[in-house]
Amino acid sequence: MNDHTDYDAIVLAGGAARRLGGADKPALSVGGRPLLDRVLAACPDAASTVVVGPGRPTARPVVRALEDPPGGGPLAALEAGLRHTTAPVVLVLSADLPFLTAATVHDLLAAATAGGPGPGGGAAPRDGAMLRDASGRDQPLVAAYRSGPLRRELARLRAGHGTLAGLPLRALWAELVLERVPDDRSTASFDCDTWEDIDAARARIREHGTVLDEWITVVKAELGIELDVDTAALLDLARDAAHGVARPAAPLTTFLVGYAAGQQGRDVQELTDRAAALANRWAAEAEGTEGAARSGGATGDEAKPAE
């Protein structure tokens, strides 16, 4: 993580979702969480978060806004959200990005606030940064914009056309100097426009290499806890407890580690290491006792010779 926290976020959560048969797309569940909540989780440190669209329950507090006219399209929605922001940088996201992460958000913020080439080759601030997927397609709704140039460009478009309703997104960035941030695997930029996309996202989230991390993330969100979890370390601990103590010791031990970390504010890795060492000592004692029993030797104080 970096220190780019002086930003507001606008999440565009309107639209007719025609290719989804008019379903409420931001409310559709992927990995047990609504798409909108998954997007909000990627920008938890925004100074203010504005959701433009119909009112829906959200996992954290947001500012509500509606475009004018309703259904006026993304530029009208963006302008409606911008009225509720004051930060120098504005993160702009669509509400259907199941795999967007805070790391990608911070990459965009860093690129948006970095200097770029100016007139005469000198450094000049960029107007923002947007994600570019693996096919080379720009993603203006996975982007961070400097609020000054963004406001000026929207005002210019409104003055030139009399309205922002119905204008295409590409009209926005034609006059803006934007850095492209590569999304080499098209993961963060993956959006859900069709039921096939929804099905693909739900399948991807359950893939072998990611399912446990995804599950832990959604459980933490559901329980309202902030706790760094090293999945591999906890699985190793569960294995040690099951092998060295008893099979039911695995879930009970990992529960106790999490409980201790939450109650005492201690580091999960430290507690995991201590519990794993204890399980290994337990196992070593058991093996020593069994070995002594098999050999007929004593396990405590050495047997005293007969007097």
CSV table of C-alpha atoms in Angstrom, one decimal:
chain,number,residue,atom,x,y,z
A,1,MET,CA,0.0,0.0,0.0
A,2,ASN,CA,1.1,3.6,-0.5
A,3,ASP,CA,0.0,6.9,1.1
A,4,HIS,CA,-2.5,8.0,-1.6
A,5,THR,CA,-5.5,8.5,0.6
A,6,ASP,CA,-6.5,12.1,-0.4
A,7,TYR,CA,-9.1,10.9,-2.9
A,8,ASP,CA,-12.8,10.5,-3.3
A,9,ALA,CA,-14.5,7.6,-5.1
A,10,ILE,CA,-17.4,7.6,-7.5
A,11,VAL,CA,-19.1,4.3,-8.2
A,12,LEU,CA,-21.5,4.3,-11.2
A,13,ALA,CA,-24.2,1.9,-10.2
A,14,GLY,CA,-27.0,2.8,-12.6
A,15,GLY,CA,-27.7,1.5,-16.1
A,16,ALA,CA,-30.5,-0.6,-17.5
A,17,ALA,CA,-28.5,-3.9,-17.6
A,18,ARG,CA,-30.3,-4.9,-20.8
A,19,ARG,CA,-28.0,-7.8,-21.5
A,20,LEU,CA,-28.9,-9.1,-18.0
A,21,GLY,CA,-32.6,-8.9,-18.7
A,22,GLY,CA,-32.9,-5.7,-16.6
A,23,ALA,CA,-31.6,-7.4,-13.4
A,24,ASP,CA,-30.2,-5.2,-10.7
A,25,LYS,CA,-26.6,-5.9,-11.7
A,26,PRO,CA,-24.8,-4.2,-8.8
A,27,ALA,CA,-26.8,-6.3,-6.4
A,28,LEU,CA,-25.9,-9.6,-8.0
A,29,SER,CA,-23.8,-11.9,-5.9
A,30,VAL,CA,-20.3,-13.1,-6.8
A,31,GLY,CA,-18.5,-15.1,-4.2
A,32,GLY,CA,-21.2,-14.5,-1.6
A,33,ARG,CA,-21.1,-10.7,-1.9
A,34,PRO,CA,-22.9,-8.2,-4.1
A,35,LEU,CA,-20.9,-6.8,-6.9
A,36,LEU,CA,-21.3,-3.3,-5.5
A,37,ASP,CA,-19.8,-4.3,-2.2
A,38,ARG,CA,-16.9,-6.0,-3.8
A,39,VAL,CA,-16.1,-2.7,-5.6
A,40,LEU,CA,-16.5,-0.7,-2.4
A,41,ALA,CA,-14.1,-3.0,-0.7
A,42,ALA,CA,-11.3,-2.0,-3.1
A,43,CYS,CA,-11.4,1.6,-2.1
A,44,PRO,CA,-11.9,1.6,1.7
A,45,ASP,CA,-9.6,4.6,2.3
A,46,ALA,CA,-11.5,7.0,0.1
A,47,ALA,CA,-12.2,10.2,1.9
A,48,SER,CA,-15.8,10.1,0.5
A,49,THR,CA,-17.5,7.5,-1.6
A,50,VAL,CA,-20.4,8.4,-3.8
A,51,VAL,CA,-22.6,5.7,-5.3
A,52,VAL,CA,-24.6,7.0,-8.3
A,53,GLY,CA,-27.8,5.0,-8.9
A,54,PRO,CA,-30.8,3.6,-7.2
A,55,GLY,CA,-30.6,3.1,-3.4
A,56,ARG,CA,-29.3,-0.3,-2.3
A,57,PRO,CA,-28.0,-1.6,0.9
A,58,THR,CA,-24.2,-1.4,1.1
A,59,ALA,CA,-21.6,-2.9,3.5
A,60,ARG,CA,-20.3,0.5,4.4
A,61,PRO,CA,-21.7,4.0,4.5
A,62,VAL,CA,-21.8,5.9,1.1
A,63,VAL,CA,-23.2,9.1,-0.3
A,64,ARG,CA,-26.1,8.6,-2.6
A,65,ALA,CA,-26.6,10.4,-5.9
A,66,LEU,CA,-28.8,10.2,-9.0
A,67,GLU,CA,-28.0,11.4,-12.5
A,68,ASP,CA,-30.2,14.0,-14.1
A,69,PRO,CA,-32.0,13.0,-16.2
A,70,PRO,CA,-32.4,9.4,-14.9
A,71,GLY,CA,-30.8,7.0,-17.3
A,72,GLY,CA,-28.8,9.8,-18.8
A,73,GLY,CA,-25.7,7.7,-19.2
A,74,PRO,CA,-22.2,7.5,-17.6
A,75,LEU,CA,-21.2,11.1,-18.2
A,76,ALA,CA,-24.4,12.5,-16.6
A,77,ALA,CA,-23.9,10.0,-13.7
A,78,LEU,CA,-20.2,11.0,-13.3
A,79,GLU,CA,-21.2,14.7,-13.1
A,80,ALA,CA,-23.9,13.9,-10.5
A,81,GLY,CA,-21.3,12.1,-8.4
A,82,LEU,CA,-18.7,14.8,-8.8
A,83,ARG,CA,-21.0,17.3,-7.2
A,84,HIS,CA,-20.5,15.4,-3.9
A,85,THR,CA,-16.7,15.3,-4.0
A,86,THR,CA,-14.0,17.7,-2.8
A,87,ALA,CA,-10.7,15.7,-3.0
A,88,PRO,CA,-8.1,16.6,-5.6
A,89,VAL,CA,-8.2,13.2,-7.1
A,90,VAL,CA,-11.4,11.2,-8.0
A,91,LEU,CA,-11.5,7.4,-8.5
A,92,VAL,CA,-14.1,6.5,-11.0
A,93,LEU,CA,-15.4,2.9,-11.0
A,94,SER,CA,-18.2,0.9,-12.5
A,95,ALA,CA,-20.1,-1.3,-10.0
A,96,ASP,CA,-19.6,-4.6,-11.8
A,97,LEU,CA,-15.9,-5.3,-11.2
A,98,PRO,CA,-15.7,-8.5,-9.1
A,99,PHE,CA,-11.9,-8.8,-9.1
A,100,LEU,CA,-10.8,-5.2,-8.5
A,101,THR,CA,-8.4,-4.9,-5.6
A,102,ALA,CA,-7.1,-2.1,-3.4
A,103,ALA,CA,-3.6,-2.7,-4.9
A,104,THR,CA,-4.9,-1.9,-8.4
A,105,VAL,CA,-6.7,1.2,-7.0
A,106,HIS,CA,-3.5,2.4,-5.5
A,107,ASP,CA,-1.6,1.8,-8.7
A,108,LEU,CA,-4.1,4.0,-10.5
A,109,LEU,CA,-3.8,6.7,-7.8
A,110,ALA,CA,0.0,6.7,-8.0
A,111,ALA,CA,0.0,6.9,-11.8
A,112,ALA,CA,-2.6,9.7,-11.8
A,113,THR,CA,-0.6,11.9,-9.4
A,114,ALA,CA,2.8,11.2,-10.9
A,115,GLY,CA,4.4,13.8,-13.2
A,116,GLY,CA,4.4,13.2,-17.0
A,117,PRO,CA,6.2,14.8,-19.9
A,118,GLY,CA,5.1,18.4,-20.4
A,119,PRO,CA,5.8,21.1,-23.0
A,120,GLY,CA,9.5,21.2,-23.9
A,121,GLY,CA,10.1,17.9,-22.3
A,122,GLY,CA,9.7,19.1,-18.7
A,123,ALA,CA,7.6,17.4,-16.1
A,124,ALA,CA,3.9,18.2,-15.9
A,125,PRO,CA,1.1,16.6,-13.9
A,126,ARG,CA,-1.1,14.2,-15.8
A,127,ASP,CA,-4.8,14.5,-15.8
A,128,GLY,CA,-5.3,11.0,-14.5
A,129,ALA,CA,-4.7,7.3,-15.2
A,130,MET,CA,-6.9,4.5,-16.5
A,131,LEU,CA,-6.6,0.8,-16.6
A,132,ARG,CA,-5.8,-0.9,-20.0
A,133,ASP,CA,-6.7,-4.5,-20.3
A,134,ALA,CA,-4.7,-7.3,-21.9
A,135,SER,CA,-6.3,-6.7,-25.3
A,136,GLY,CA,-5.2,-3.1,-25.3
A,137,ARG,CA,-8.6,-1.7,-24.6
A,138,ASP,CA,-8.9,1.4,-22.4
A,139,GLN,CA,-11.1,1.2,-19.3
A,140,PRO,CA,-12.3,4.7,-18.4
A,141,LEU,CA,-14.5,3.4,-15.6
A,142,VAL,CA,-11.5,1.9,-13.9
A,143,ALA,CA,-9.6,5.1,-13.6
A,144,ALA,CA,-8.4,7.9,-11.3
A,145,TYR,CA,-8.7,11.5,-12.5
A,146,ARG,CA,-7.5,14.8,-11.2
A,147,SER,CA,-10.7,16.6,-10.2
A,148,GLY,CA,-9.8,20.0,-11.8
A,149,PRO,CA,-9.3,18.7,-15.3
A,150,LEU,CA,-12.2,16.3,-15.0
A,151,ARG,CA,-14.6,19.1,-14.0
A,152,ARG,CA,-13.3,21.4,-16.8
A,153,GLU,CA,-13.8,18.7,-19.4
A,154,LEU,CA,-17.3,17.8,-18.3
A,155,ALA,CA,-18.2,21.5,-18.3
A,156,ARG,CA,-16.7,21.9,-21.8
A,157,LEU,CA,-18.8,18.9,-23.1
A,158,ARG,CA,-21.9,20.3,-21.5
A,159,ALA,CA,-21.4,23.7,-23.0
A,160,GLY,CA,-20.7,22.2,-26.4
A,161,HIS,CA,-23.6,19.8,-26.5
A,162,GLY,CA,-26.1,21.4,-24.1
A,163,THR,CA,-26.3,18.2,-22.1
A,164,LEU,CA,-24.2,15.3,-21.0
A,165,ALA,CA,-27.0,12.8,-21.4
A,166,GLY,CA,-26.3,10.2,-24.0
A,167,LEU,CA,-22.8,11.3,-24.8
A,168,PRO,CA,-20.3,8.4,-25.1
A,169,LEU,CA,-17.5,7.9,-22.6
A,170,ARG,CA,-14.8,8.4,-25.2
A,171,ALA,CA,-15.8,12.0,-25.4
A,172,LEU,CA,-14.5,12.5,-21.9
A,173,TRP,CA,-10.9,11.5,-22.3
A,174,ALA,CA,-10.2,12.9,-25.8
A,175,GLU,CA,-8.7,16.1,-24.3
A,176,LEU,CA,-7.3,14.6,-21.1
A,177,VAL,CA,-3.7,13.5,-20.7
A,178,LEU,CA,-4.0,10.0,-19.1
A,179,GLU,CA,-1.5,7.4,-18.1
A,180,ARG,CA,-2.4,3.8,-19.0
A,181,VAL,CA,-1.9,1.3,-16.3
A,182,PRO,CA,-1.6,-2.2,-17.7
A,183,ASP,CA,-3.9,-5.0,-16.5
A,184,ASP,CA,-1.9,-7.8,-18.2
A,185,ARG,CA,-4.3,-10.6,-17.2
A,186,SER,CA,-7.5,-8.6,-17.6
A,187,THR,CA,-8.4,-9.5,-14.0
A,188,ALA,CA,-9.1,-6.1,-12.4
A,189,SER,CA,-10.8,-4.9,-15.5
A,190,PHE,CA,-13.1,-7.9,-15.8
A,191,ASP,CA,-16.7,-6.6,-15.8
A,192,CYS,CA,-20.0,-8.4,-15.8
A,193,ASP,CA,-22.2,-7.3,-18.6
A,194,THR,CA,-23.9,-10.7,-19.3
A,195,TRP,CA,-25.1,-13.8,-17.4
A,196,GLU,CA,-22.1,-15.6,-19.0
A,197,ASP,CA,-19.8,-13.0,-17.4
A,198,ILE,CA,-21.5,-13.6,-14.0
A,199,ASP,CA,-21.2,-17.3,-14.4
A,200,ALA,CA,-17.5,-17.0,-15.4
A,201,ALA,CA,-16.8,-14.7,-12.4
A,202,ARG,CA,-18.5,-17.1,-10.0
A,203,ALA,CA,-16.5,-20.0,-11.4
A,204,ARG,CA,-13.2,-18.1,-11.3
A,205,ILE,CA,-13.7,-17.2,-7.7
A,206,ARG,CA,-13.9,-20.9,-6.8
A,207,GLU,CA,-10.7,-21.9,-8.6
A,208,HIS,CA,-8.3,-24.0,-6.6
A,209,GLY,CA,-5.6,-21.5,-6.3
A,210,THR,CA,-7.8,-18.6,-5.1
A,211,VAL,CA,-10.8,-20.1,-3.4
A,212,LEU,CA,-9.4,-20.0,0.2
A,213,ASP,CA,-8.2,-16.4,0.0
A,214,GLU,CA,-11.5,-15.4,-1.5
A,215,TRP,CA,-13.4,-17.2,1.2
A,216,ILE,CA,-11.4,-15.6,4.0
A,217,THR,CA,-11.9,-12.2,2.5
A,218,VAL,CA,-15.7,-12.6,2.3
A,219,VAL,CA,-15.9,-14.0,5.8
A,220,LYS,CA,-13.9,-11.1,7.2
A,221,ALA,CA,-16.2,-8.7,5.4
A,222,GLU,CA,-19.3,-10.5,6.7
A,223,LEU,CA,-18.0,-10.4,10.3
A,224,GLY,CA,-16.8,-6.9,10.0
A,225,ILE,CA,-13.2,-7.7,11.1
A,226,GLU,CA,-9.8,-6.4,9.8
A,227,LEU,CA,-7.2,-9.1,10.3
A,228,ASP,CA,-4.3,-10.1,8.0
A,229,VAL,CA,-4.5,-13.8,7.4
A,230,ASP,CA,-1.7,-15.9,6.0
A,231,THR,CA,-3.7,-18.8,4.5
A,232,ALA,CA,-0.7,-21.0,4.0
A,233,ALA,CA,0.5,-20.6,7.6
A,234,LEU,CA,-2.9,-21.3,9.0
A,235,LEU,CA,-3.2,-24.4,6.9
A,236,ASP,CA,0.2,-25.6,8.0
A,237,LEU,CA,-0.9,-25.0,11.6
A,238,ALA,CA,-4.1,-27.0,11.1
A,239,ARG,CA,-2.1,-29.8,9.6
A,240,ASP,CA,0.3,-29.8,12.6
A,241,ALA,CA,-2.5,-29.8,15.1
A,242,ALA,CA,-4.4,-32.5,13.3
A,243,HIS,CA,-1.4,-34.7,13.0
A,244,GLY,CA,0.2,-34.0,16.4
A,245,VAL,CA,-2.8,-33.8,18.6
A,246,ALA,CA,-6.1,-35.0,17.1
A,247,ARG,CA,-8.1,-34.2,14.0
A,248,PRO,CA,-10.7,-31.9,15.8
A,249,ALA,CA,-7.7,-29.9,17.1
A,250,ALA,CA,-7.2,-28.3,13.7
A,251,PRO,CA,-10.3,-26.1,13.4
A,252,LEU,CA,-10.3,-25.4,17.2
A,253,THR,CA,-6.7,-24.3,17.2
A,254,THR,CA,-7.1,-22.0,14.2
A,255,PHE,CA,-10.2,-20.5,15.8
A,256,LEU,CA,-8.3,-19.8,19.0
A,257,VAL,CA,-5.5,-18.1,17.1
A,258,GLY,CA,-7.9,-15.8,15.3
A,259,TYR,CA,-9.8,-15.1,18.6
A,260,ALA,CA,-6.5,-14.3,20.4
A,261,ALA,CA,-5.4,-12.0,17.6
A,262,GLY,CA,-8.7,-10.2,17.6
A,263,GLN,CA,-9.0,-9.8,21.4
A,264,GLN,CA,-5.4,-8.9,22.1
A,265,GLY,CA,-4.6,-7.1,18.9
A,266,ARG,CA,-1.6,-9.4,18.3
A,267,ASP,CA,0.0,-10.5,15.0
A,268,VAL,CA,-1.6,-13.6,13.5
A,269,GLN,CA,1.7,-14.8,12.2
A,270,GLU,CA,3.4,-14.7,15.6
A,271,LEU,CA,0.4,-16.5,17.2
A,272,THR,CA,0.4,-19.1,14.4
A,273,ASP,CA,4.1,-19.8,14.8
A,274,ARG,CA,3.7,-20.2,18.6
A,275,ALA,CA,0.7,-22.5,18.2
A,276,ALA,CA,2.5,-24.6,15.5
A,277,ALA,CA,5.5,-24.9,17.7
A,278,LEU,CA,3.3,-26.1,20.6
A,279,ALA,CA,1.6,-28.7,18.3
A,280,ASN,CA,5.0,-29.9,17.2
A,281,ARG,CA,6.2,-30.2,20.8
A,282,TRP,CA,3.0,-32.1,21.7
A,283,ALA,CA,3.7,-34.5,18.8
A,284,ALA,CA,7.3,-35.0,19.8
A,285,GLU,CA,6.3,-35.9,23.3
A,286,ALA,CA,3.8,-38.4,22.1
A,287,GLU,CA,6.3,-40.0,19.7
A,288,GLY,CA,8.9,-40.1,22.6
A,289,THR,CA,6.4,-41.7,24.9
A,290,GLU,CA,5.3,-44.3,22.3
A,291,GLY,CA,8.9,-45.0,21.4
A,292,ALA,CA,9.8,-45.6,25.0
A,293,ALA,CA,6.8,-47.8,25.5
A,294,ARG,CA,7.7,-49.9,22.5
A,295,SER,CA,11.3,-50.4,23.8
A,296,GLY,CA,10.2,-51.0,27.3
A,297,GLY,CA,12.1,-47.9,28.5
A,298,ALA,CA,11.0,-45.4,31.1
A,299,THR,CA,9.5,-42.1,30.0
A,300,GLY,CA,9.8,-40.1,33.2
A,301,ASP,CA,12.5,-40.4,35.8
A,302,GLU,CA,14.8,-43.3,35.1
A,303,ALA,CA,13.8,-46.4,36.9
A,304,LYS,CA,15.8,-46.7,40.1
A,305,PRO,CA,17.9,-49.9,40.6
A,306,ALA,CA,16.6,-52.3,43.2
A,307,GLU,CA,18.2,-51.7,46.6
